[in-house]
Amino acid sequence: MKSKVATLHSYPPYIHDWRTSARAAWICSLTLMPIVAWSSIIYGHFAMAVWVVALATALISEAIASGLLRRWTLGDGSAVLTGLLVAAAMPPGVPLYIPAISVAFSILIVKTAFGGLGANWMNPALGGIAFAYANWPVAMREYLLPRLVSGVDGVSASTPLIFAKGLTGGLDLRVMDALRGSSYPLSNIDSTITGFMNDYVFSRLGARLPDGYIDLAIGLKPGTLGESALLALLAGSVVLLGLRLIKPLIPVAMLAVFTILVRIFGTGLPGESFLGGDVLFALSSGGVVFVAFYMASDPVSSPVGRLNSLVYGAAIGALCFIFRRWGAYSEGVAYAVLVMNVLTPFIEKSTLRMARRRARAV
Amino acid sequence: MPKNAVVMLKDTRDAVEPLPVVYVGQEVRESQLLAKSAGRGSSNVHSPIPGIVRRIESTMTPGGFESRAILVSLEGAFSVLGKRPERYLWKSLNKADISHIVQEKGIVRISTGEPLAEIIAERASKPGFVLVVSALEMDPYRRTEEELLAIRPEDVVDGCAIAARMTQPSRIILAVDEHISAATIERLQNVIAASELDISVQPFIRKFPQDMARQIAEALDIADAGSLFVLEPSTLIALHEAVVANKPHIEQYVYVGGGAIKHPAILKARIGAPIGDLIEECGGFSGNPETIVIGGPFRGRAAANLDVSVTRTTRAVLALTAEETKLAPERGCVRCGDCIAVCPEGLDPHFIFKLLRAGRKSDAVAAGLERCSLCGACAYACRSRIPLVLKFDAACRNEEFR
């Protein structure tokens, strides 16, 4: 029996894990699809146009980058993922040249200029988002009220977070009640569900859920596209963690530190006291959860190793808290991760030096 | 029976090559001495089949190093096969006699290819070690050693008794996988009880590579992996057959399997038989084999063709399909950290690779390059399919690093 086997494989190991960097990027992109769908439902064409433009620019930019680097890289999925992530940080109805230019900047400048996937020290999507905020600060902060709340398309409004920051007086009211007191819009869905839960569940426990949290969780509030589906986001993160596609310690450390600091010191909103911060509001408004699972845990720009991941995640959590407590805008979370991207080599070097010192001491 | 047997003289890269004692054209009997041990690492080589010596020439072994090989083509009748084996009562033999037999019959440790007589002598001179009879495997395919425990427990335990007599270990541990069948364990316990040996059966958690001495030592809470003397059931059976039945090392248990083999099985193959014969005996291929591997999927080597012959260290022949190999294009490191999580030596493969790529070999050595056992776990897990093990191996052997 003569061999007709072409040996493609010339070195061990001859079997591999199913995870590849390309597959990870594609699965990550897939987990964002429910958010794309939901935001398109609640914002209509204002959302859809942003997603489409971002994706198209991502594909074109990656094709150009492939030409420049002389290797075909569209298959690795990172361009599509970057496009989706940049779009997720955009408010619906934003002028369409903004996602287009930001995505092109992400892929062509932040990623390709440093040598392509794996060599970029900064998360490309975050680079693009920071670029957009720096360039078009006004347009990036004009939000729309979902048509499921207002009944009509294209009503502009400010996010609950920005609105609450502007509230003065009534400091004994909890933040949600203060928002209601200032007649901040509330959807019928929220009042129905919250009313039901209060009547049948919380009243028996002697508790009361203020109106408005359901709106925050299901995205019926003005905000960026990525914030519009907290539940879908959590489902996606379960998929990513379950398939072990992201480093779990980073989002866990980040959210834990952020939550603890918010609980202790509050975020400067009405109704908060020392050791009485509104954690639920802090987590369900703004992009903390989105950034934790989709940005901070990006493998390329985060440090490698268990201790490093913990330090990195915890530092992002702390920075998020600082930006949220004293900063002016909700995009602080993006800058928190960017700062730590820059410090990643420093963290890795410090722990290495520590390990060396310990090894020498033994 | 193979029509031709190609018998490699060297079983390890660094061994001294045994000296042929036959000439081309000479008629040889089955089990006749073909080449004589000539120094460290080399062992006697016997003819697996009766026939005529056709060629003695240099060739590439399946292990990837040069060695001379003796080609014997089948002619005449088998003298050992089919005969009832002789049975000597080894307990009346003294250590020198047994040692002589082991050396004479060219028994090698199947996992490494080192002459068993040599490693036994080395152990006997340094008492205070633990003898580990390891039925643990390095990959999820082969289960030969476990199967041998199930079908030949008496011979394994008897081989163990011989090894124990020769080396006087302080403890004997039989290492088995956690999923071994309860019936096998029960039978083994009975055989052990009858043998008057003090062997403790120890199940191990299945995490590949499971069979490495350092992993076994760590699981047993023994600080120094060097104080373990690891032998496999298959080696013990070869030892047993040499001492009790006067049989040289001319046969080998080979697991033939993988997704592209029709009926995977454990075969008792003659040394020197082409692997194509073994595959045919298992019903041939089903589907399209992408790679044929000799040894194991982690540390084995791809077979260049189906004429590669079985050696004394060939423990498995695997025909792997594309679904099993999961090849993907190599990409840049995405720093996912999976390689660190799986490294059984606790190294940081991603960092060592980075240092090597930057040409900083001394730093790579400081980061533990030389502790790398080339087990393949990191390259298995690598999402960007970087050939980490290949590069580490090349760097360790001081080859030009790209």
PDB file of N, CA and C in Angstrom, chain B residues 81-142:
ATOM      1  N   LEU B  81       7.181 -18.073  16.953  1.00  0.00           N
ATOM      2  CA  LEU B  81       5.748 -17.857  16.810  1.00  0.00           C
ATOM      3  C   LEU B  81       5.023 -19.203  16.820  1.00  0.00           C
ATOM      4  N   GLY B  82       3.947 -19.282  17.576  1.00  0.00           N
ATOM      5  CA  GLY B  82       3.137 -20.493  17.574  1.00  0.00           C
ATOM      6  C   GLY B  82       3.639 -21.549  18.544  1.00  0.00           C
ATOM      7  N   LYS B  83       4.897 -21.463  18.921  1.00  0.00           N
ATOM      8  CA  LYS B  83       5.420 -22.420  19.910  1.00  0.00           C
ATOM      9  C   LYS B  83       4.922 -22.034  21.279  1.00  0.00           C
ATOM     10  N   ARG B  84       4.753 -23.048  22.127  1.00  0.00           N
ATOM     11  CA  ARG B  84       4.382 -22.685  23.489  1.00  0.00           C
ATOM     12  C   ARG B  84       5.571 -22.052  24.168  1.00  0.00           C
ATOM     13  N   PRO B  85       5.382 -20.884  24.790  1.00  0.00           N
ATOM     14  CA  PRO B  85       6.548 -20.232  25.385  1.00  0.00           C
ATOM     15  C   PRO B  85       7.160 -21.058  26.509  1.00  0.00           C
ATOM     16  N   GLU B  86       8.474 -20.968  26.575  1.00  0.00           N
ATOM     17  CA  GLU B  86       9.154 -21.632  27.693  1.00  0.00           C
ATOM     18  C   GLU B  86       8.853 -20.850  28.955  1.00  0.00           C
ATOM     19  N   ARG B  87       8.942 -21.499  30.074  1.00  0.00           N
ATOM     20  CA  ARG B  87       8.688 -20.781  31.332  1.00  0.00           C
ATOM     21  C   ARG B  87       9.811 -21.086  32.313  1.00  0.00           C
ATOM     22  N   TYR B  88      10.612 -20.087  32.581  1.00  0.00           N
ATOM     23  CA  TYR B  88      11.667 -20.268  33.572  1.00  0.00           C
ATOM     24  C   TYR B  88      11.192 -19.692  34.888  1.00  0.00           C
ATOM     25  N   LEU B  89      11.605 -20.290  35.948  1.00  0.00           N
ATOM     26  CA  LEU B  89      11.279 -19.733  37.258  1.00  0.00           C
ATOM     27  C   LEU B  89      12.370 -18.736  37.618  1.00  0.00           C
ATOM     28  N   TRP B  90      12.083 -17.471  37.393  1.00  0.00           N
ATOM     29  CA  TRP B  90      13.128 -16.460  37.529  1.00  0.00           C
ATOM     30  C   TRP B  90      13.558 -16.262  38.967  1.00  0.00           C
ATOM     31  N   LYS B  91      12.703 -16.699  39.929  1.00  0.00           N
ATOM     32  CA  LYS B  91      13.042 -16.415  41.326  1.00  0.00           C
ATOM     33  C   LYS B  91      14.308 -17.133  41.767  1.00  0.00           C
ATOM     34  N   SER B  92      14.678 -18.180  41.001  1.00  0.00           N
ATOM     35  CA  SER B  92      15.920 -18.878  41.359  1.00  0.00           C
ATOM     36  C   SER B  92      17.154 -18.211  40.744  1.00  0.00           C
ATOM     37  N   LEU B  93      16.923 -17.248  39.858  1.00  0.00           N
ATOM     38  CA  LEU B  93      18.065 -16.581  39.220  1.00  0.00           C
ATOM     39  C   LEU B  93      18.620 -15.499  40.136  1.00  0.00           C
ATOM     40  N   ASN B  94      19.922 -15.250  40.040  1.00  0.00           N
ATOM     41  CA  ASN B  94      20.456 -14.127  40.827  1.00  0.00           C
ATOM     42  C   ASN B  94      20.456 -12.856  39.981  1.00  0.00           C
ATOM     43  N   LYS B  95      20.741 -11.729  40.635  1.00  0.00           N
ATOM     44  CA  LYS B  95      20.646 -10.434  39.971  1.00  0.00           C
ATOM     45  C   LYS B  95      21.519 -10.359  38.724  1.00  0.00           C
ATOM     46  N   ALA B  96      22.715 -10.883  38.823  1.00  0.00           N
ATOM     47  CA  ALA B  96      23.638 -10.817  37.688  1.00  0.00           C
ATOM     48  C   ALA B  96      23.071 -11.559  36.489  1.00  0.00           C
ATOM     49  N   ASP B  97      22.429 -12.728  36.772  1.00  0.00           N
ATOM     50  CA  ASP B  97      21.834 -13.503  35.681  1.00  0.00           C
ATOM     51  C   ASP B  97      20.730 -12.700  34.995  1.00  0.00           C
ATOM     52  N   ILE B  98      19.852 -12.131  35.829  1.00  0.00           N
ATOM     53  CA  ILE B  98      18.720 -11.385  35.263  1.00  0.00           C
ATOM     54  C   ILE B  98      19.234 -10.201  34.451  1.00  0.00           C
ATOM     55  N   SER B  99      20.172  -9.488  35.028  1.00  0.00           N
ATOM     56  CA  SER B  99      20.740  -8.330  34.349  1.00  0.00           C
ATOM     57  C   SER B  99      21.328  -8.741  33.000  1.00  0.00           C
ATOM     58  N   HIS B 100      21.980  -9.897  32.988  1.00  0.00           N
ATOM     59  CA  HIS B 100      22.562 -10.398  31.752  1.00  0.00           C
ATOM     60  C   HIS B 100      21.477 -10.678  30.713  1.00  0.00           C
ATOM     61  N   ILE B 101      20.375 -11.282  31.172  1.00  0.00           N
ATOM     62  CA  ILE B 101      19.281 -11.608  30.248  1.00  0.00           C
ATOM     63  C   ILE B 101      18.686 -10.330  29.652  1.00  0.00           C
ATOM     64  N   VAL B 102      18.446  -9.341  30.526  1.00  0.00           N
ATOM     65  CA  VAL B 102      17.814  -8.101  30.066  1.00  0.00           C
ATOM     66  C   VAL B 102      18.683  -7.424  29.015  1.00  0.00           C
ATOM     67  N   GLN B 103      19.998  -7.473  29.259  1.00  0.00           N
ATOM     68  CA  GLN B 103      20.927  -6.857  28.323  1.00  0.00           C
ATOM     69  C   GLN B 103      20.980  -7.660  27.021  1.00  0.00           C
ATOM     70  N   GLU B 104      21.073  -8.960  27.185  1.00  0.00           N
ATOM     71  CA  GLU B 104      21.184  -9.879  26.063  1.00  0.00           C
ATOM     72  C   GLU B 104      19.972  -9.767  25.125  1.00  0.00           C
ATOM     73  N   LYS B 105      18.782  -9.634  25.721  1.00  0.00           N
ATOM     74  CA  LYS B 105      17.560  -9.659  24.918  1.00  0.00           C
ATOM     75  C   LYS B 105      17.188  -8.286  24.361  1.00  0.00           C
ATOM     76  N   GLY B 106      18.041  -7.312  24.650  1.00  0.00           N
ATOM     77  CA  GLY B 106      17.833  -5.993  24.036  1.00  0.00           C
ATOM     78  C   GLY B 106      16.536  -5.315  24.436  1.00  0.00           C
ATOM     79  N   ILE B 107      16.163  -5.452  25.727  1.00  0.00           N
ATOM     80  CA  ILE B 107      14.919  -4.822  26.174  1.00  0.00           C
ATOM     81  C   ILE B 107      15.171  -3.321  26.381  1.00  0.00           C
ATOM     82  N   VAL B 108      14.280  -2.487  25.825  1.00  0.00           N
ATOM     83  CA  VAL B 108      14.405  -1.039  26.037  1.00  0.00           C
ATOM     84  C   VAL B 108      13.157  -0.532  26.754  1.00  0.00           C
ATOM     85  N   ARG B 109      13.342   0.603  27.434  1.00  0.00           N
ATOM     86  CA  ARG B 109      12.158   1.247  28.018  1.00  0.00           C
ATOM     87  C   ARG B 109      11.361   1.835  26.866  1.00  0.00           C
ATOM     88  N   ILE B 110      10.118   1.375  26.716  1.00  0.00           N
ATOM     89  CA  ILE B 110       9.348   1.706  25.525  1.00  0.00           C
ATOM     90  C   ILE B 110       9.046   3.201  25.425  1.00  0.00           C
ATOM     91  N   SER B 111       8.913   3.861  26.579  1.00  0.00           N
ATOM     92  CA  SER B 111       8.580   5.289  26.511  1.00  0.00           C
ATOM     93  C   SER B 111       9.755   6.139  26.061  1.00  0.00           C
ATOM     94  N   THR B 112      10.995   5.686  26.294  1.00  0.00           N
ATOM     95  CA  THR B 112      12.131   6.545  25.954  1.00  0.00           C
ATOM     96  C   THR B 112      13.132   5.908  25.000  1.00  0.00           C
ATOM     97  N   GLY B 113      13.126   4.582  24.897  1.00  0.00           N
ATOM     98  CA  GLY B 113      14.085   3.923  24.034  1.00  0.00           C
ATOM     99  C   GLY B 113      15.435   3.654  24.674  1.00  0.00           C
ATOM    100  N   GLU B 114      15.580   3.964  25.969  1.00  0.00           N
ATOM    101  CA  GLU B 114      16.860   3.685  26.640  1.00  0.00           C
ATOM    102  C   GLU B 114      16.934   2.195  26.977  1.00  0.00           C
ATOM    103  N   PRO B 115      18.146   1.613  26.926  1.00  0.00           N
ATOM    104  CA  PRO B 115      18.274   0.190  27.293  1.00  0.00           C
ATOM    105  C   PRO B 115      17.858  -0.010  28.749  1.00  0.00           C
ATOM    106  N   LEU B 116      16.979  -0.981  28.968  1.00  0.00           N
ATOM    107  CA  LEU B 116      16.456  -1.203  30.308  1.00  0.00           C
ATOM    108  C   LEU B 116      17.570  -1.633  31.262  1.00  0.00           C
ATOM    109  N   ALA B 117      18.511  -2.448  30.763  1.00  0.00           N
ATOM    110  CA  ALA B 117      19.604  -2.924  31.614  1.00  0.00           C
ATOM    111  C   ALA B 117      20.384  -1.736  32.171  1.00  0.00           C
ATOM    112  N   GLU B 118      20.582  -0.728  31.315  1.00  0.00           N
ATOM    113  CA  GLU B 118      21.350   0.452  31.713  1.00  0.00           C
ATOM    114  C   GLU B 118      20.634   1.244  32.814  1.00  0.00           C
ATOM    115  N   ILE B 119      19.341   1.496  32.612  1.00  0.00           N
ATOM    116  CA  ILE B 119      18.646   2.313  33.617  1.00  0.00           C
ATOM    117  C   ILE B 119      18.418   1.540  34.904  1.00  0.00           C
ATOM    118  N   ILE B 120      18.275   0.225  34.787  1.00  0.00           N
ATOM    119  CA  ILE B 120      18.117  -0.573  36.019  1.00  0.00           C
ATOM    120  C   ILE B 120      19.413  -0.527  36.829  1.00  0.00           C
ATOM    121  N   ALA B 121      20.548  -0.654  36.152  1.00  0.00           N
ATOM    122  CA  ALA B 121      21.835  -0.610  36.852  1.00  0.00           C
ATOM    123  C   ALA B 121      22.021   0.743  37.535  1.00  0.00           C
ATOM    124  N   GLU B 122      21.610   1.790  36.826  1.00  0.00           N
ATOM    125  CA  GLU B 122      21.748   3.137  37.368  1.00  0.00           C
ATOM    126  C   GLU B 122      20.905   3.304  38.636  1.00  0.00           C
ATOM    127  N   ARG B 123      19.667   2.805  38.593  1.00  0.00           N
ATOM    128  CA  ARG B 123      18.768   2.912  39.740  1.00  0.00           C
ATOM    129  C   ARG B 123      19.278   2.080  40.909  1.00  0.00           C
ATOM    130  N   ALA B 124      19.751   0.886  40.592  1.00  0.00           N
ATOM    131  CA  ALA B 124      20.175  -0.023  41.660  1.00  0.00           C
ATOM    132  C   ALA B 124      21.319   0.580  42.463  1.00  0.00           C
ATOM    133  N   SER B 125      22.097   1.465  41.817  1.00  0.00           N
ATOM    134  CA  SER B 125      23.236   2.053  42.522  1.00  0.00           C
ATOM    135  C   SER B 125      22.817   3.207  43.419  1.00  0.00           C
ATOM    136  N   LYS B 126      21.606   3.722  43.233  1.00  0.00           N
ATOM    137  CA  LYS B 126      21.144   4.851  44.051  1.00  0.00           C
ATOM    138  C   LYS B 126      19.824   4.483  44.711  1.00  0.00           C
ATOM    139  N   PRO B 127      19.854   3.916  45.908  1.00  0.00           N
ATOM    140  CA  PRO B 127      18.601   3.476  46.528  1.00  0.00           C
ATOM    141  C   PRO B 127      17.765   4.659  47.040  1.00  0.00           C
ATOM    142  N   GLY B 128      16.552   4.347  47.462  1.00  0.00           N
ATOM    143  CA  GLY B 128      15.691   5.377  48.051  1.00  0.00           C
ATOM    144  C   GLY B 128      14.812   6.059  47.033  1.00  0.00           C
ATOM    145  N   PHE B 129      14.422   5.363  45.976  1.00  0.00           N
ATOM    146  CA  PHE B 129      13.549   5.971  44.972  1.00  0.00           C
ATOM    147  C   PHE B 129      12.190   5.269  44.981  1.00  0.00           C
ATOM    148  N   VAL B 130      11.253   5.856  44.249  1.00  0.00           N
ATOM    149  CA  VAL B 130       9.913   5.282  44.145  1.00  0.00           C
ATOM    150  C   VAL B 130       9.752   4.691  42.750  1.00  0.00           C
ATOM    151  N   LEU B 131       9.379   3.424  42.689  1.00  0.00           N
ATOM    152  CA  LEU B 131       9.120   2.795  41.389  1.00  0.00           C
ATOM    153  C   LEU B 131       7.664   3.072  41.009  1.00  0.00           C
ATOM    154  N   VAL B 132       7.489   3.760  39.898  1.00  0.00           N
ATOM    155  CA  VAL B 132       6.130   4.067  39.449  1.00  0.00           C
ATOM    156  C   VAL B 132       5.835   3.247  38.202  1.00  0.00           C
ATOM    157  N   VAL B 133       4.867   2.353  38.316  1.00  0.00           N
ATOM    158  CA  VAL B 133       4.392   1.640  37.134  1.00  0.00           C
ATOM    159  C   VAL B 133       3.280   2.499  36.570  1.00  0.00           C
ATOM    160  N   SER B 134       3.581   3.158  35.459  1.00  0.00           N
ATOM    161  CA  SER B 134       2.668   4.195  34.987  1.00  0.00           C
ATOM    162  C   SER B 134       1.845   3.723  33.807  1.00  0.00           C
ATOM    163  N   ALA B 135       0.544   3.576  34.035  1.00  0.00           N
ATOM    164  CA  ALA B 135      -0.376   3.268  32.940  1.00  0.00           C
ATOM    165  C   ALA B 135      -1.034   4.553  32.458  1.00  0.00           C
ATOM    166  N   LEU B 136      -0.397   5.689  32.748  1.00  0.00           N
ATOM    167  CA  LEU B 136      -0.940   6.981  32.339  1.00  0.00           C
ATOM    168  C   LEU B 136      -0.545   7.251  30.898  1.00  0.00           C
ATOM    169  N   GLU B 137      -1.381   7.990  30.213  1.00  0.00           N
ATOM    170  CA  GLU B 137      -1.110   8.248  28.803  1.00  0.00           C
ATOM    171  C   GLU B 137      -0.858   9.726  28.572  1.00  0.00           C
ATOM    172  N   MET B 138      -0.229  10.014  27.437  1.00  0.00           N
ATOM    173  CA  MET B 138       0.088  11.411  27.157  1.00  0.00           C
ATOM    174  C   MET B 138      -0.987  12.081  26.320  1.00  0.00           C
ATOM    175  N   ASP B 139      -1.953  11.324  25.867  1.00  0.00           N
ATOM    176  CA  ASP B 139      -2.959  11.924  24.992  1.00  0.00           C
ATOM    177  C   ASP B 139      -4.267  11.157  25.122  1.00  0.00           C
ATOM    178  N   PRO B 140      -5.325  11.717  24.577  1.00  0.00           N
ATOM    179  CA  PRO B 140      -6.635  11.076  24.740  1.00  0.00           C
ATOM    180  C   PRO B 140      -6.864   9.891  23.810  1.00  0.00           C
ATOM    181  N   TYR B 141      -5.917   9.552  22.955  1.00  0.00           N
ATOM    182  CA  TYR B 141      -6.140   8.474  21.990  1.00  0.00           C
ATOM    183  C   TYR B 141      -5.762   7.109  22.557  1.00  0.00           C
ATOM    184  N   ARG B 142      -4.467   6.977  22.828  1.00  0.00           N
ATOM    185  CA  ARG B 142      -3.926   5.669  23.160  1.00  0.00           C
ATOM    186  C   ARG B 142      -4.360   5.233  24.559  1.00  0.00           C
TER     187      ARG B 142
END
